[in-house]
Amino acid sequence: QNKVSVQLNNNVEWDLDIEIGAGTADFDLSQNIIKSLKLKTGVTDSEIKLGDKAAETTVKVESGVAQVELQIPSSVGCRIRVDGALNGKDFEGFIKNGDTYESPNYSTAAKKINVEFDGGLSNLKVKKY
């Protein structure tokens, strides 16, 4: 069984670029200052927990056949843009606004997370905590 555990410095602003071919990934980045996160996946099941440490976070996800769950703090405004065919979307509590989905507090929130998702046969779930 291949397993990797990495700890990041909580006092540094991070730009992360992660590629995963196949497998399961569980990232708890809630205590880190994440400026940007790029995630490229193949056949994966990924959970990513983001925090409210950065003023603005950009998340770009490219996936093949994947399950991706993003967890974001309820105090942070979130906007989601999805491209690709045959994608499942679960954005409970978000409001469709043109070609994007926004949390009700997006325009007034002091901190924001912007998500761009491009997938094939994928399922994207974004939930607040």
PDB file of C-alpha atoms in Angstrom:
ATOM      1  CA  GLN A   1       0.000   0.000   0.000  1.00  0.00           C
ATOM      2  CA  ASN A   2       1.457   3.352  -1.061  1.00  0.00           C
ATOM      3  CA  LYS A   3       0.662   6.159   1.337  1.00  0.00           C
ATOM      4  CA  VAL A   4       2.098   9.668   1.545  1.00  0.00           C
ATOM      5  CA  SER A   5       1.627  12.126   4.394  1.00  0.00           C
ATOM      6  CA  VAL A   6       2.810  15.726   3.958  1.00  0.00           C
ATOM      7  CA  GLN A   7       2.639  18.635   6.387  1.00  0.00           C
ATOM      8  CA  LEU A   8       2.842  22.227   5.161  1.00  0.00           C
ATOM      9  CA  ASN A   9       4.017  25.313   7.036  1.00  0.00           C
ATOM     10  CA  ASN A  10       0.917  27.245   8.179  1.00  0.00           C
ATOM     11  CA  ASN A  11       2.705  30.604   7.999  1.00  0.00           C
ATOM     12  CA  VAL A  12       3.542  30.489   4.276  1.00  0.00           C
ATOM     13  CA  GLU A  13       1.240  31.432   1.377  1.00  0.00           C
ATOM     14  CA  TRP A  14       0.943  28.385  -0.904  1.00  0.00           C
ATOM     15  CA  ASP A  15       0.438  27.869  -4.650  1.00  0.00           C
ATOM     16  CA  LEU A  16      -0.116  24.119  -4.989  1.00  0.00           C
ATOM     17  CA  ASP A  17      -0.006  22.081  -8.199  1.00  0.00           C
ATOM     18  CA  ILE A  18      -1.051  18.464  -7.592  1.00  0.00           C
ATOM     19  CA  GLU A  19      -1.372  15.623 -10.115  1.00  0.00           C
ATOM     20  CA  ILE A  20      -2.860  12.239  -9.223  1.00  0.00           C
ATOM     21  CA  GLY A  21      -3.271   9.417 -11.735  1.00  0.00           C
ATOM     22  CA  ALA A  22      -5.372   6.899  -9.835  1.00  0.00           C
ATOM     23  CA  GLY A  23      -6.222   6.458  -6.189  1.00  0.00           C
ATOM     24  CA  THR A  24      -7.676   8.242  -3.217  1.00  0.00           C
ATOM     25  CA  ALA A  25      -6.590  11.637  -1.921  1.00  0.00           C
ATOM     26  CA  ASP A  26      -7.563  13.418   1.271  1.00  0.00           C
ATOM     27  CA  PHE A  27      -6.228  16.965   1.733  1.00  0.00           C
ATOM     28  CA  ASP A  28      -6.938  19.007   4.844  1.00  0.00           C
ATOM     29  CA  LEU A  29      -5.674  22.471   3.897  1.00  0.00           C
ATOM     30  CA  SER A  30      -7.957  24.306   6.313  1.00  0.00           C
ATOM     31  CA  GLN A  31      -5.065  25.647   8.432  1.00  0.00           C
ATOM     32  CA  ASN A  32      -2.931  26.713   5.449  1.00  0.00           C
ATOM     33  CA  ILE A  33      -2.877  29.957   3.472  1.00  0.00           C
ATOM     34  CA  ILE A  34      -3.802  28.660   0.004  1.00  0.00           C
ATOM     35  CA  LYS A  35      -3.524  31.283  -2.742  1.00  0.00           C
ATOM     36  CA  SER A  36      -4.079  28.800  -5.573  1.00  0.00           C
ATOM     37  CA  LEU A  37      -4.656  25.093  -5.966  1.00  0.00           C
ATOM     38  CA  LYS A  38      -4.423  23.220  -9.267  1.00  0.00           C
ATOM     39  CA  LEU A  39      -5.574  19.613  -9.129  1.00  0.00           C
ATOM     40  CA  LYS A  40      -5.300  17.250 -12.105  1.00  0.00           C
ATOM     41  CA  THR A  41      -6.758  13.808 -11.586  1.00  0.00           C
ATOM     42  CA  GLY A  42      -7.396  10.650 -13.553  1.00  0.00           C
ATOM     43  CA  VAL A  43      -9.459   7.955 -11.849  1.00  0.00           C
ATOM     44  CA  THR A  44      -9.602   9.286  -8.310  1.00  0.00           C
ATOM     45  CA  ASP A  45     -11.696   9.928  -5.259  1.00  0.00           C
ATOM     46  CA  SER A  46     -10.512  13.231  -3.779  1.00  0.00           C
ATOM     47  CA  GLU A  47     -11.576  15.229  -0.721  1.00  0.00           C
ATOM     48  CA  ILE A  48     -10.159  18.710  -0.196  1.00  0.00           C
ATOM     49  CA  LYS A  49     -10.907  20.819   2.853  1.00  0.00           C
ATOM     50  CA  LEU A  50     -10.059  24.496   2.402  1.00  0.00           C
ATOM     51  CA  GLY A  51      -9.893  27.179   5.057  1.00  0.00           C
ATOM     52  CA  ASP A  52     -10.391  30.910   5.373  1.00  0.00           C
ATOM     53  CA  LYS A  53      -6.757  31.953   5.816  1.00  0.00           C
ATOM     54  CA  ALA A  54      -6.314  33.594   2.376  1.00  0.00           C
ATOM     55  CA  ALA A  55      -8.205  36.665   1.185  1.00  0.00           C
ATOM     56  CA  GLU A  56      -8.841  34.958  -2.162  1.00  0.00           C
ATOM     57  CA  THR A  57      -8.218  31.398  -3.280  1.00  0.00           C
ATOM     58  CA  THR A  58      -8.351  30.110  -6.846  1.00  0.00           C
ATOM     59  CA  VAL A  59      -9.033  26.396  -7.305  1.00  0.00           C
ATOM     60  CA  LYS A  60      -8.680  24.772 -10.742  1.00  0.00           C
ATOM     61  CA  VAL A  61      -9.662  21.128 -11.078  1.00  0.00           C
ATOM     62  CA  GLU A  62      -9.198  19.006 -14.203  1.00  0.00           C
ATOM     63  CA  SER A  63     -10.479  15.472 -13.863  1.00  0.00           C
ATOM     64  CA  GLY A  64     -11.179  12.339 -15.830  1.00  0.00           C
ATOM     65  CA  VAL A  65     -13.417   9.767 -14.172  1.00  0.00           C
ATOM     66  CA  ALA A  66     -13.398  11.174 -10.672  1.00  0.00           C
ATOM     67  CA  GLN A  67     -15.256  12.028  -7.506  1.00  0.00           C
ATOM     68  CA  VAL A  68     -14.129  15.398  -6.130  1.00  0.00           C
ATOM     69  CA  GLU A  69     -15.468  16.907  -2.921  1.00  0.00           C
ATOM     70  CA  LEU A  70     -14.500  20.427  -1.854  1.00  0.00           C
ATOM     71  CA  GLN A  71     -15.282  21.539   1.685  1.00  0.00           C
ATOM     72  CA  ILE A  72     -15.277  25.293   2.301  1.00  0.00           C
ATOM     73  CA  PRO A  73     -15.982  27.408   5.392  1.00  0.00           C
ATOM     74  CA  SER A  74     -19.487  28.873   5.530  1.00  0.00           C
ATOM     75  CA  SER A  75     -18.044  32.360   6.144  1.00  0.00           C
ATOM     76  CA  VAL A  76     -16.227  32.367   2.781  1.00  0.00           C
ATOM     77  CA  GLY A  77     -17.960  33.406  -0.455  1.00  0.00           C
ATOM     78  CA  CYS A  78     -17.662  30.814  -3.201  1.00  0.00           C
ATOM     79  CA  ARG A  79     -18.189  30.928  -6.976  1.00  0.00           C
ATOM     80  CA  ILE A  80     -18.101  27.763  -9.115  1.00  0.00           C
ATOM     81  CA  ARG A  81     -17.758  27.444 -12.884  1.00  0.00           C
ATOM     82  CA  VAL A  82     -18.134  23.970 -14.443  1.00  0.00           C
ATOM     83  CA  ASP A  83     -17.072  22.932 -17.961  1.00  0.00           C
ATOM     84  CA  GLY A  84     -17.265  19.505 -19.547  1.00  0.00           C
ATOM     85  CA  ALA A  85     -19.871  16.936 -20.414  1.00  0.00           C
ATOM     86  CA  LEU A  86     -21.639  14.368 -18.278  1.00  0.00           C
ATOM     87  CA  ASN A  87     -20.582  15.838 -14.960  1.00  0.00           C
ATOM     88  CA  GLY A  88     -22.580  15.412 -11.798  1.00  0.00           C
ATOM     89  CA  LYS A  89     -22.932  18.511  -9.654  1.00  0.00           C
ATOM     90  CA  ASP A  90     -23.906  18.776  -5.997  1.00  0.00           C
ATOM     91  CA  PHE A  91     -23.844  22.406  -4.844  1.00  0.00           C
ATOM     92  CA  GLU A  92     -26.399  22.482  -2.041  1.00  0.00           C
ATOM     93  CA  GLY A  93     -27.238  26.029  -0.992  1.00  0.00           C
ATOM     94  CA  PHE A  94     -25.640  27.652  -4.057  1.00  0.00           C
ATOM     95  CA  ILE A  95     -27.520  29.911  -6.475  1.00  0.00           C
ATOM     96  CA  LYS A  96     -27.186  29.535 -10.241  1.00  0.00           C
ATOM     97  CA  ASN A  97     -26.121  32.861 -11.741  1.00  0.00           C
ATOM     98  CA  GLY A  98     -25.689  32.616 -15.523  1.00  0.00           C
ATOM     99  CA  ASP A  99     -23.023  29.989 -16.150  1.00  0.00           C
ATOM    100  CA  THR A 100     -21.781  29.994 -12.547  1.00  0.00           C
ATOM    101  CA  TYR A 101     -23.002  28.938  -9.119  1.00  0.00           C
ATOM    102  CA  GLU A 102     -22.533  31.278  -6.146  1.00  0.00           C
ATOM    103  CA  SER A 103     -22.941  31.004  -2.420  1.00  0.00           C
ATOM    104  CA  PRO A 104     -25.535  33.491  -1.128  1.00  0.00           C
ATOM    105  CA  ASN A 105     -22.793  35.514   0.595  1.00  0.00           C
ATOM    106  CA  TYR A 106     -20.430  35.697  -2.393  1.00  0.00           C
ATOM    107  CA  SER A 107     -20.814  39.417  -3.141  1.00  0.00           C
ATOM    108  CA  THR A 108     -20.514  40.484   0.515  1.00  0.00           C
ATOM    109  CA  ALA A 109     -17.919  38.028   1.862  1.00  0.00           C
ATOM    110  CA  ALA A 110     -14.538  39.441   2.842  1.00  0.00           C
ATOM    111  CA  LYS A 111     -12.830  36.229   1.718  1.00  0.00           C
ATOM    112  CA  LYS A 112     -13.556  34.306  -1.475  1.00  0.00           C
ATOM    113  CA  ILE A 113     -12.876  30.957  -3.122  1.00  0.00           C
ATOM    114  CA  ASN A 114     -13.255  30.740  -6.914  1.00  0.00           C
ATOM    115  CA  VAL A 115     -13.527  27.234  -8.360  1.00  0.00           C
ATOM    116  CA  GLU A 116     -13.046  26.279 -12.017  1.00  0.00           C
ATOM    117  CA  PHE A 117     -13.900  22.646 -12.746  1.00  0.00           C
ATOM    118  CA  ASP A 118     -13.262  20.896 -16.055  1.00  0.00           C
ATOM    119  CA  GLY A 119     -14.157  17.236 -16.102  1.00  0.00           C
ATOM    120  CA  GLY A 120     -15.286  14.296 -18.164  1.00  0.00           C
ATOM    121  CA  LEU A 121     -17.321  11.677 -16.355  1.00  0.00           C
ATOM    122  CA  SER A 122     -16.879  13.302 -12.988  1.00  0.00           C
ATOM    123  CA  ASN A 123     -18.870  14.219  -9.950  1.00  0.00           C
ATOM    124  CA  LEU A 124     -18.138  17.497  -8.168  1.00  0.00           C
ATOM    125  CA  LYS A 125     -19.550  18.189  -4.723  1.00  0.00           C
ATOM    126  CA  VAL A 126     -19.007  21.491  -2.904  1.00  0.00           C
ATOM    127  CA  LYS A 127     -20.246  21.727   0.642  1.00  0.00           C
ATOM    128  CA  LYS A 128     -19.968  24.258   3.446  1.00  0.00           C
ATOM    129  CA  TYR A 129     -18.755  23.446   6.935  1.00  0.00           C
TER     130      TYR A 129
END
